[in-house]
Every structure is written in structure tokens, then in C-alpha cells.
CSV table of C-alpha atoms and ligand atoms in Angstrom, one decimal:
chain,number,residue,atom,x,y,z
A,1,MET,CA,91.3,26.5,107.7
A,2,ILE,CA,91.3,29.4,109.6
A,3,LYS,CA,94.1,29.3,112.5
A,4,LYS,CA,94.4,33.1,113.1
A,5,ILE,CA,91.7,36.0,113.3
A,6,GLY,CA,92.1,39.9,113.2
A,7,VAL,CA,90.1,42.0,115.2
A,8,MET,CA,89.7,45.3,114.8
A,9,THR,CA,86.9,48.4,115.7
A,10,THR,CA,86.0,51.2,113.6
A,11,GLY,CA,84.1,54.2,113.0
A,12,GLY,CA,82.6,56.0,115.8
A,13,ASP,CA,82.9,54.6,119.3
A,14,ALA,CA,79.9,53.1,120.5
A,15,PRO,CA,79.8,52.1,124.1
A,16,GLY,CA,80.1,48.0,124.2
A,17,MET,CA,82.9,47.5,122.1
A,18,ASN,CA,85.4,46.5,124.4
A,19,ALA,CA,83.1,43.6,125.5
A,20,VAL,CA,83.0,42.6,121.7
A,21,ILE,CA,86.9,42.4,121.9
A,22,ARG,CA,86.7,40.6,124.8
A,23,SER,CA,84.3,38.3,123.6
A,24,VAL,CA,85.9,37.6,120.4
A,25,VAL,CA,89.0,37.2,121.7
A,26,ARG,CA,88.0,34.6,124.4
A,27,THR,CA,85.5,32.6,122.2
A,28,ALA,CA,88.4,32.6,119.3
A,29,ILE,CA,91.4,31.2,121.9
A,30,TYR,CA,88.8,29.0,123.4
A,31,LYS,CA,88.1,27.6,120.2
A,32,HIS,CA,92.0,27.1,119.3
A,33,LEU,CA,92.6,30.3,117.4
A,34,ARG,CA,95.4,32.6,117.9
A,35,VAL,CA,94.2,36.4,117.3
A,36,CYS,CA,95.6,39.9,116.5
A,37,GLY,CA,94.4,43.2,117.9
A,38,ILE,CA,94.0,45.6,114.7
A,39,LYS,CA,94.3,49.1,116.1
A,40,ARG,CA,93.1,52.5,114.9
A,41,GLY,CA,90.8,50.2,112.3
A,42,PHE,CA,91.5,50.4,109.0
A,43,ARG,CA,94.4,52.6,109.5
A,44,GLY,CA,96.5,50.4,111.3
A,45,LEU,CA,96.0,48.2,109.2
A,46,ILE,CA,97.3,49.9,106.4
A,47,ASP,CA,100.1,51.1,108.8
A,48,ASN,CA,100.7,47.7,109.9
A,49,ASP,CA,100.0,48.4,113.8
A,50,ILE,CA,98.9,44.8,114.8
A,51,GLU,CA,99.9,42.9,117.7
A,52,GLU,CA,99.0,39.6,119.3
A,53,LEU,CA,95.8,39.4,121.6
A,54,THR,CA,95.6,37.1,124.8
A,55,LEU,CA,93.6,35.9,127.5
A,56,HIS,CA,94.5,38.4,129.5
A,57,SER,CA,94.7,41.4,127.0
A,58,VAL,CA,91.1,41.9,127.5
A,59,SER,CA,90.7,41.7,131.1
A,60,GLY,CA,89.1,44.2,133.4
A,61,ILE,CA,87.4,45.6,129.6
A,62,ILE,CA,83.5,44.4,129.7
A,63,ASN,CA,82.6,47.6,131.6
A,64,ARG,CA,84.6,50.1,130.1
A,65,GLY,CA,83.2,52.5,127.4
A,66,GLY,CA,85.8,53.2,124.2
A,67,THR,CA,87.6,50.7,122.4
A,68,MET,CA,91.2,49.9,123.7
A,69,LEU,CA,91.9,49.1,119.9
A,70,LYS,CA,91.1,52.9,119.0
A,71,THR,CA,89.1,53.7,116.2
A,72,ILE,CA,88.9,56.0,113.0
A,73,ARG,CA,87.5,57.0,110.5
A,74,CYS,CA,89.2,55.6,107.4
A,75,PRO,CA,88.2,57.0,104.1
A,76,GLU,CA,91.7,56.4,102.3
A,77,PHE,CA,90.8,52.6,102.8
A,78,LYS,CA,88.4,53.2,99.6
A,79,GLU,CA,92.0,53.6,97.5
A,80,LYS,CA,93.2,50.1,95.8
A,81,LYS,CA,96.6,50.9,97.1
A,82,ASN,CA,95.7,51.0,100.2
A,83,GLN,CA,93.6,48.2,100.7
A,84,ARG,CA,96.5,46.1,98.9
A,85,GLU,CA,99.0,47.4,101.6
A,86,ALA,CA,96.2,46.1,104.1
A,87,VAL,CA,95.6,42.7,102.6
A,88,ASP,CA,99.5,42.5,102.8
A,89,HIS,CA,99.8,43.2,106.7
A,90,LEU,CA,97.4,40.2,107.1
A,91,LYS,CA,99.4,38.1,105.2
A,92,VAL,CA,102.7,39.1,107.0
A,93,HIS,CA,101.0,38.6,110.1
A,94,SER,CA,99.1,35.2,108.8
A,95,ILE,CA,95.8,36.7,110.0
A,96,ASP,CA,93.0,34.5,107.8
A,97,ALA,CA,90.1,36.0,108.6
A,98,VAL,CA,88.9,39.3,110.2
A,99,VAL,CA,86.1,40.7,112.2
A,100,ILE,CA,85.1,43.8,112.0
A,101,ILE,CA,83.3,46.0,114.6
A,102,GLY,CA,82.0,49.0,113.4
A,103,GLY,CA,78.5,51.0,112.0
A,104,ASN,CA,77.6,50.9,108.3
A,105,GLY,CA,81.0,52.4,107.0
A,106,SER,CA,83.0,49.6,108.3
A,107,LEU,CA,80.6,47.3,106.3
A,108,ALA,CA,81.4,49.1,103.3
A,109,ALA,CA,84.8,47.9,103.9
A,110,GLY,CA,84.2,44.8,105.0
A,111,ALA,CA,82.2,43.9,101.9
A,112,LEU,CA,85.6,45.6,99.8
A,113,LEU,CA,88.1,43.0,101.7
A,114,TYR,CA,85.6,40.2,101.5
A,115,TYR,CA,84.3,40.2,97.7
A,116,ASP,CA,87.2,42.1,96.3
A,117,TRP,CA,90.5,40.6,98.1
A,118,GLY,CA,88.9,37.4,99.3
A,119,ILE,CA,89.2,37.7,103.1
A,120,PRO,CA,86.7,35.7,105.1
A,121,VAL,CA,85.1,38.9,107.2
A,122,ILE,CA,82.7,38.8,109.9
A,123,ASN,CA,81.1,42.3,110.5
A,124,ILE,CA,79.5,42.8,114.5
A,125,PRO,CA,77.2,45.9,114.2
A,126,ALA,CA,78.4,48.7,116.9
A,127,SER,CA,77.4,52.1,116.5
A,128,ILE,CA,75.2,54.6,118.5
A,129,ASP,CA,73.1,55.4,115.7
A,130,ASN,CA,70.9,52.1,115.0
A,131,ASP,CA,70.8,52.8,111.5
A,132,LEU,CA,71.2,48.8,110.2
A,133,CYS,CA,68.9,46.5,109.2
A,134,TYR,CA,68.9,42.6,109.9
A,135,THR,CA,69.6,43.1,113.5
A,136,ASP,CA,67.0,44.7,116.0
A,137,TYR,CA,70.2,46.4,118.0
A,138,THR,CA,73.7,48.0,117.0
A,139,VAL,CA,75.8,47.3,119.9
A,140,GLY,CA,75.9,51.3,121.9
A,141,PHE,CA,72.3,52.2,121.1
A,142,ASP,CA,71.1,51.1,124.1
A,143,THR,CA,73.8,52.9,126.5
A,144,ALA,CA,73.6,55.6,124.3
A,145,VAL,CA,69.8,56.1,124.8
A,146,ASN,CA,69.7,55.5,128.5
A,147,THR,CA,72.7,58.3,128.8
A,148,ALA,CA,70.5,60.2,126.8
A,149,LEU,CA,68.0,59.9,129.0
A,150,ASP,CA,69.4,60.6,132.4
A,151,ALA,CA,70.5,64.0,130.9
A,152,ILE,CA,67.2,64.9,129.8
A,153,ASP,CA,65.5,64.0,133.1
A,154,LYS,CA,67.5,66.2,134.7
A,155,ILE,CA,67.0,69.0,132.1
A,156,ARG,CA,63.4,68.3,133.0
A,157,ASP,CA,63.6,69.2,136.8
A,158,THR,CA,65.2,72.8,135.4
A,159,ALA,CA,62.6,73.3,132.3
A,160,SER,CA,59.7,72.8,134.6
A,161,SER,CA,61.1,75.1,137.4
A,162,HIS,CA,61.3,77.6,134.9
A,163,ASP,CA,58.3,77.4,132.7
A,164,ARG,CA,60.4,76.6,129.5
A,165,VAL,CA,60.6,74.9,126.6
A,166,PHE,CA,63.4,72.7,126.4
A,167,VAL,CA,65.2,71.9,122.9
A,168,VAL,CA,67.4,69.1,123.2
A,169,GLU,CA,69.9,68.0,120.3
A,170,VAL,CA,70.8,64.4,120.0
A,171,MET,CA,72.9,62.4,118.1
A,172,GLY,CA,72.2,60.8,114.7
A,173,ARG,CA,73.8,62.0,111.5
A,174,ASP,CA,71.2,60.4,108.8
A,175,SER,CA,69.2,58.3,111.6
A,176,GLY,CA,66.1,59.2,114.0
A,177,SER,CA,66.5,56.2,116.3
A,178,ILE,CA,68.2,57.7,119.1
A,179,ALA,CA,65.8,60.8,118.8
A,180,LEU,CA,62.9,58.7,118.8
A,181,GLU,CA,63.5,56.2,121.5
A,182,VAL,CA,64.9,58.8,123.4
A,183,GLY,CA,61.5,61.0,122.9
A,184,LEU,CA,59.6,57.6,123.5
A,185,GLY,CA,61.6,56.9,127.0
A,186,SER,CA,61.5,60.4,128.4
A,187,GLY,CA,57.4,61.7,127.7
A,188,ALA,CA,59.0,64.5,125.2
A,189,GLU,CA,56.3,66.2,124.0
A,190,ALA,CA,57.7,66.0,120.3
A,191,VAL,CA,60.5,65.0,117.8
A,192,ILE,CA,62.3,66.5,114.8
A,193,ILE,CA,63.8,63.2,113.3
A,194,PRO,CA,65.4,63.4,109.6
A,195,GLU,CA,62.8,60.6,108.3
A,196,VAL,CA,60.0,62.9,109.0
A,197,LYS,CA,59.5,66.4,107.5
A,198,PHE,CA,59.9,69.5,109.9
A,199,ASN,CA,57.0,71.2,110.1
A,200,ALA,CA,57.6,74.4,112.3
A,201,ASP,CA,53.8,75.6,112.3
A,202,LYS,CA,52.8,72.6,113.4
A,203,LEU,CA,55.1,72.2,116.3
A,204,CYS,CA,54.5,75.5,117.3
A,205,ASP,CA,50.6,75.1,117.3
A,206,LEU,CA,51.4,71.6,119.6
A,207,LEU,CA,53.7,73.8,121.9
A,208,LEU,CA,51.2,76.9,122.3
A,209,ARG,CA,48.4,74.3,123.0
A,210,GLY,CA,49.9,72.4,125.4
A,211,TYR,CA,50.5,75.8,127.4
A,212,HIS,CA,46.7,77.0,127.1
A,213,ARG,CA,45.8,73.9,128.7
A,214,GLY,CA,48.2,74.8,131.6
A,215,LYS,CA,51.4,72.6,130.6
A,216,ARG,CA,54.2,75.0,131.4
A,217,SER,CA,57.2,73.3,130.7
A,218,SER,CA,58.0,71.1,127.5
A,219,ILE,CA,60.9,69.1,125.7
A,220,VAL,CA,61.6,69.2,122.3
A,221,ILE,CA,63.8,66.4,121.0
A,222,VAL,CA,66.0,67.2,117.7
A,223,ALA,CA,68.1,64.4,116.2
A,224,GLU,CA,71.3,66.5,114.5
A,225,GLY,CA,70.6,64.8,111.3
A,226,ALA,CA,67.0,66.5,111.0
A,227,ALA,CA,68.1,70.1,112.3
A,228,ARG,CA,70.0,71.9,115.0
A,229,GLY,CA,68.9,72.3,118.1
A,230,HIS,CA,69.6,76.1,118.3
A,231,ASP,CA,67.3,76.7,115.2
A,232,VAL,CA,64.6,74.7,116.1
A,233,ALA,CA,64.6,77.3,119.5
A,234,GLU,CA,64.8,80.3,117.7
A,235,ILE,CA,61.6,79.3,115.5
A,236,ILE,CA,60.0,78.5,118.3
A,237,ALA,CA,60.9,81.7,120.8
A,238,ALA,CA,60.1,83.9,117.5
A,239,LYS,CA,56.6,82.0,116.8
A,240,THR,CA,55.5,82.1,120.3
A,241,GLU,CA,57.1,84.0,122.9
A,242,LEU,CA,57.4,81.1,125.2
A,243,GLU,CA,60.9,81.0,127.0
A,244,VAL,CA,63.0,78.5,125.1
A,245,ARG,CA,66.6,77.0,125.9
A,246,VAL,CA,68.9,74.6,124.2
A,247,SER,CA,70.7,71.4,125.5
A,248,VAL,CA,72.7,69.9,122.6
A,249,LEU,CA,73.7,66.6,124.3
A,250,GLY,CA,76.5,65.6,122.1
A,251,TYR,CA,79.7,63.2,122.3
A,252,MET,CA,78.7,62.4,126.3
A,253,GLN,CA,76.3,60.0,124.4
A,254,ARG,CA,79.3,58.5,122.6
A,255,GLY,CA,81.1,57.3,126.4
A,256,GLY,CA,80.3,55.4,129.6
A,257,ALA,CA,79.9,52.1,130.9
A,258,PRO,CA,78.0,50.1,128.8
A,259,SER,CA,74.2,49.3,129.8
A,260,ALA,CA,73.2,45.6,130.0
A,261,LEU,CA,71.7,44.9,126.8
A,262,SER,CA,74.9,46.6,125.1
A,263,ARG,CA,77.3,44.5,126.9
A,264,THR,CA,75.0,41.1,126.3
A,265,LEU,CA,74.7,41.3,122.8
A,266,ALA,CA,78.7,42.2,122.4
A,267,GLY,CA,79.3,38.8,124.2
A,268,ARG,CA,76.5,36.8,121.9
A,269,PHE,CA,78.1,38.5,118.7
A,270,GLY,CA,81.8,38.0,119.3
A,271,GLU,CA,80.8,34.1,119.9
A,272,THR,CA,78.6,33.8,116.9
A,273,ALA,CA,80.9,36.2,114.9
A,274,VAL,CA,83.9,33.6,115.7
A,275,ASP,CA,81.8,30.5,114.9
A,276,GLU,CA,80.6,31.8,111.6
A,277,LEU,CA,84.1,32.0,110.6
A,278,LEU,CA,85.2,28.6,111.9
A,279,LYS,CA,82.0,27.4,109.8
A,280,GLY,CA,83.6,28.3,106.9
A,281,ARG,CA,81.7,31.8,106.0
A,282,GLY,CA,82.7,35.2,105.8
A,283,GLY,CA,80.7,38.5,104.0
A,284,ARG,CA,78.4,38.2,106.6
A,285,MET,CA,76.8,40.7,109.3
A,286,VAL,CA,75.6,39.3,113.0
A,287,GLY,CA,72.8,40.9,114.1
A,288,MET,CA,70.0,39.8,116.9
A,289,VAL,CA,66.2,39.8,115.4
A,290,GLY,CA,63.3,38.8,117.6
A,291,ASN,CA,66.2,37.3,120.4
A,292,LYS,CA,67.4,35.3,117.8
A,293,VAL,CA,71.3,36.1,116.6
A,294,ILE,CA,71.4,35.7,112.9
A,295,SER,CA,73.4,36.3,110.1
A,296,THR,CA,73.4,37.9,107.2
A,297,ASP,CA,75.3,39.0,103.6
A,298,ILE,CA,76.8,42.2,103.9
A,299,ARG,CA,75.6,43.7,101.0
A,300,THR,CA,71.9,42.8,101.4
A,301,VAL,CA,72.6,44.8,104.8
A,302,LEU,CA,74.0,47.7,103.3
A,303,LYS,CA,71.2,47.8,100.6
A,304,ALA,CA,68.7,47.8,103.1
A,305,SER,CA,69.7,49.9,105.5
A,306,LYS,CA,69.9,52.4,102.9
A,307,SER,CA,66.1,52.8,103.8
A,308,LYS,CA,65.8,51.7,106.8
A,309,LYS,CA,62.5,52.8,108.4
A,310,ILE,CA,61.7,54.3,111.4
A,311,ASN,CA,58.8,53.0,113.7
A,312,MET,CA,55.7,55.3,112.7
A,313,ASN,CA,54.0,54.0,115.4
A,314,ASP,CA,56.2,55.2,118.3
A,315,TYR,CA,56.2,58.1,116.6
A,316,LYS,CA,52.7,58.9,116.8
A,317,LEU,CA,52.7,57.3,120.0
A,318,ILE,CA,55.1,60.0,121.4
A,319,GLY,CA,52.3,62.6,120.2
A,320,ILE,CA,49.6,60.6,122.1
A,321,LEU,CA,51.4,60.4,125.4
A,322,ALA,CA,52.3,64.1,125.4
A,323,THR,CA,48.9,65.0,125.3
B,1,F6P,O1,78.0,57.6,114.3
B,1,F6P,C1,77.9,57.6,115.3
B,1,F6P,C2,77.4,59.3,115.2
B,1,F6P,O2,77.9,59.4,116.8
B,1,F6P,C3,76.8,60.0,114.7
B,1,F6P,O3,75.8,60.3,115.0
B,1,F6P,C4,77.2,61.4,114.7
B,1,F6P,O4,77.2,62.1,113.4
B,1,F6P,C5,78.7,61.0,114.3
B,1,F6P,O5,78.7,59.7,114.9
B,1,F6P,C6,79.9,62.2,114.7
B,1,F6P,O6,81.1,61.6,114.0
B,1,F6P,P1,82.5,61.9,114.5
B,1,F6P,O7,83.1,61.2,115.2
B,1,F6P,O8,83.4,61.8,113.3
B,1,F6P,O9,82.6,63.2,114.6
């Protein structure tokens, strides 16, 4: 029987992680469980950096970006001796199950804890990248997209005043999800994403055709995993003689107050994670598919997410709407 759960945030932070922590803690306490916060992800579990959380510990955080539990990337957790230390610390604190909030790295770690060490684990997808299957959205993605859109709207003003092409680099190491959504939402002329081979000639033709039709400024969105914004700008400048500038949006996309979608997802995911553990289930990731909260085996999610498809219709639509 589960009496006490641990909660932690791992990997890159995402807006809405705090709202997830709040939901997990308050749902668990409502259902007569005790909750411990594990600080700095798996590093804190190995170092025994763990403390009990109360209803009050999570007050005033629903609207705050970042994570009150802090987070770190912890490749050392792959080592068996560190896993043993981590599991020992769970025992020291009488923690029966763990809720792990994070992206694909945290799913892999969750699978280790569950399958190799028998600890009931529920993962909650939180990452700005939206690179996981079995959930339409990860917590934080929508906020990051809105942050980028806000910045690009401003860039568009100066791009049009100066008749310039702007190359805007957005985050997404292995995934074009942010770039695609931002491209569609900002009315960009083109997006360059890791999932589609970059064709410099085609891009330059498109920009020149636009220019000859009277389009004096254009926006090109580049996912960091596909190319460097500065390299793309150099290519465009060399091949077209258009005036080009670059903006790398960077880490601002990871911060800020979570959007409504990031917060409401956080609330629902936190509740379902606790309920899953109380039903005796583990080794699963909660997700939202078609407006329904579901849960899926972690290994199934990991396997499918390795080749997550992007929405090619959106990719084509960006081109159609920009003509
Ligand atoms: O996983 C989210 C993400 O923001 C990626 O888009 C980006 O490439 C990476 O994290 C940056 O990670 P770090 O915080 O380790 O620099």
C-alpha cells in the first residue's frame, strides 16, 4: 500500500512544472498520502536532498516559471551504483512511489527505476520540446510557443520597417515541434526543422519570388536542431543579396509564467499521476490525447517517441499561407 510518494523535476525546466508539483502535492495530501520533494532531480535523489512538502510548501507557485524543486541533467544516474544509492534513499525516507516530471531523459530514468528496481513510477511529460508520443502536448510547450510568438511579432515590426529578412532560431534540439507551431502562428515564410532535409536553393528561391512580388520583409524560423540561425542567414545573404538579420531566441523560451494550457494540463496530469499510483499502477506516463487524460507504458512511449512524426500538413500549410 502506498503511503508516501516522492516528486521531482528533471532535465530542462519547462513553464508549468511548478503547477504540476502543486497538483501532485495537493492531490496526494487530499487523498491522505504524504509527499516528499526530491531536489535537483536524480542528483538530489543520489545525494539524499529530500524534504517533506506540505499544502503550504506549494502555495503561490502555480503562476511561476522554473521549478521550486530545481532540476539538473544527471547522466550519472545511468550507473548502477548511483541507482542503488537513489533507491536506498527512497527507503530511508519510506517513499513508496515516485512521480517524475520532465522530458524524454526522465522517462528513460523512470523506466530504470520501475523495471530494474521495482519502484512504482509515474512520469508526467513536461518539456518545451513536445517531442513525446502518447500526449498531444507536454507541459510547457504552449507557453514556449507563445513566448516565441510574442518575440517574433516584435521582430516583424523591425523587419518590415527595414525591408529585411529575419532568421529566427528557436529551441528544439531534436524536434521541430516548436518551430512548426511558431511558424504557423507567426505567419513565417518558411521553417527549417530537423525532420525535413534543408534545401538552401529552394529557400532562397522562395524568398526571391516573394521579393519580386513586392514582399519586402520575410521571417524564416529555424529549429536549433536543424541548423544554426547564423549559418542560414549567411547562406541567404550570399545567394540573394537580400538584407538579412538573425535573432536567436534561446533560453527566454524556457522561462516565464505558464500559459492557461500549460497550467490546466499540469493540474490534470498531477491528479492522474497520483490516482494511477493509488490504483497500484506504475511504469506509466500520463498524457492528454484528444482532450482525454490517458496513461501509457513508459517503454512504449520511449520507443514511439524516437521517431515521432511532425504534422506535414502544417509544414505545407505554412508555405501556402505565406504566398
Ligand atoms: O529539452 C528542452 C531544451 O530546451 C532543448 O530544446 C534545448 O536544446 C535544450 O533543452 C537545452 O538544454 P540545456 O538546458 O542543457 O542547455
